[in-house]
XYZ file of C-alpha atoms in Angstrom:
84
model
C 111.222 81.126 88.409
C 110.872 82.408 84.871
C 112.007 85.707 83.487
C 109.621 87.214 80.976
C 111.616 89.893 79.187
C 108.642 91.697 77.663
C 106.773 91.877 81.000
C 109.830 93.090 82.893
C 111.038 95.617 80.319
C 107.641 97.167 79.510
C 106.577 99.603 82.219
C 102.879 100.071 82.978
C 101.106 102.795 81.021
C 101.958 106.316 82.138
C 99.347 108.537 83.773
C 99.861 112.279 83.351
C 99.908 113.977 86.779
C 100.942 117.500 85.770
C 102.320 119.105 82.623
C 105.761 117.725 83.443
C 105.162 114.695 85.691
C 103.878 111.189 85.093
C 103.380 108.164 87.290
C 103.602 104.507 86.315
C 103.855 102.927 89.750
C 101.959 104.017 92.867
C 103.713 106.934 94.645
C 106.503 107.025 92.022
C 106.611 110.296 90.085
C 108.832 110.870 87.061
C 109.565 113.760 84.769
C 107.726 113.036 81.539
C 110.385 111.344 79.366
C 108.922 113.036 76.294
C 110.166 116.354 77.658
C 113.730 115.102 78.030
C 114.413 113.092 74.878
C 116.067 116.035 73.087
C 118.659 116.418 75.846
C 118.946 113.064 77.629
C 119.087 109.630 76.046
C 116.418 107.543 77.735
C 117.415 104.190 79.210
C 115.106 101.278 79.581
C 115.573 99.000 82.527
C 113.434 96.380 84.259
C 110.378 97.300 86.305
C 111.821 95.515 89.340
C 114.888 97.787 89.166
C 112.721 100.910 89.196
C 110.949 99.652 92.300
C 114.267 98.648 93.920
C 115.631 102.160 93.404
C 112.501 103.729 94.866
C 112.624 101.493 97.944
C 116.280 102.305 98.566
C 115.967 106.117 98.288
C 115.332 106.656 102.004
C 118.288 104.447 102.971
C 120.583 106.288 100.557
C 119.449 109.685 101.825
C 119.959 108.606 105.448
C 123.480 107.388 104.558
C 124.289 110.710 102.862
C 123.050 112.618 105.916
C 125.147 110.496 108.297
C 128.296 110.941 106.235
C 128.111 114.442 104.804
C 125.522 116.642 106.536
C 126.341 118.850 109.490
C 122.612 119.335 109.949
C 119.448 118.389 108.097
C 116.905 121.091 107.298
C 113.324 120.083 106.586
C 111.385 121.405 103.636
C 108.987 123.058 106.094
C 111.867 125.042 107.580
C 112.951 126.187 104.135
C 109.425 127.285 103.241
C 109.098 129.126 106.553
C 112.366 130.977 105.854
C 111.100 131.964 102.396
C 107.850 133.333 103.838
C 109.722 135.651 106.197
């Protein structure tokens, strides 16, 4: 197995989704880094790490719910409450 630094550290080209969101990987949305550079130093990390973080989001959220949530409210419930 070979590690190709340039391939791993260069993300695919960004596609603008909205004025503030981009996507580089399928179903992975990011705030456009160009909007944040004045306030947040941007880190570069390998493409595989981005995908690892995305895959583990659901597990992390489930762990947080098990350990800290008395109840979980869906986004639909929140929207319904706002409409009332």
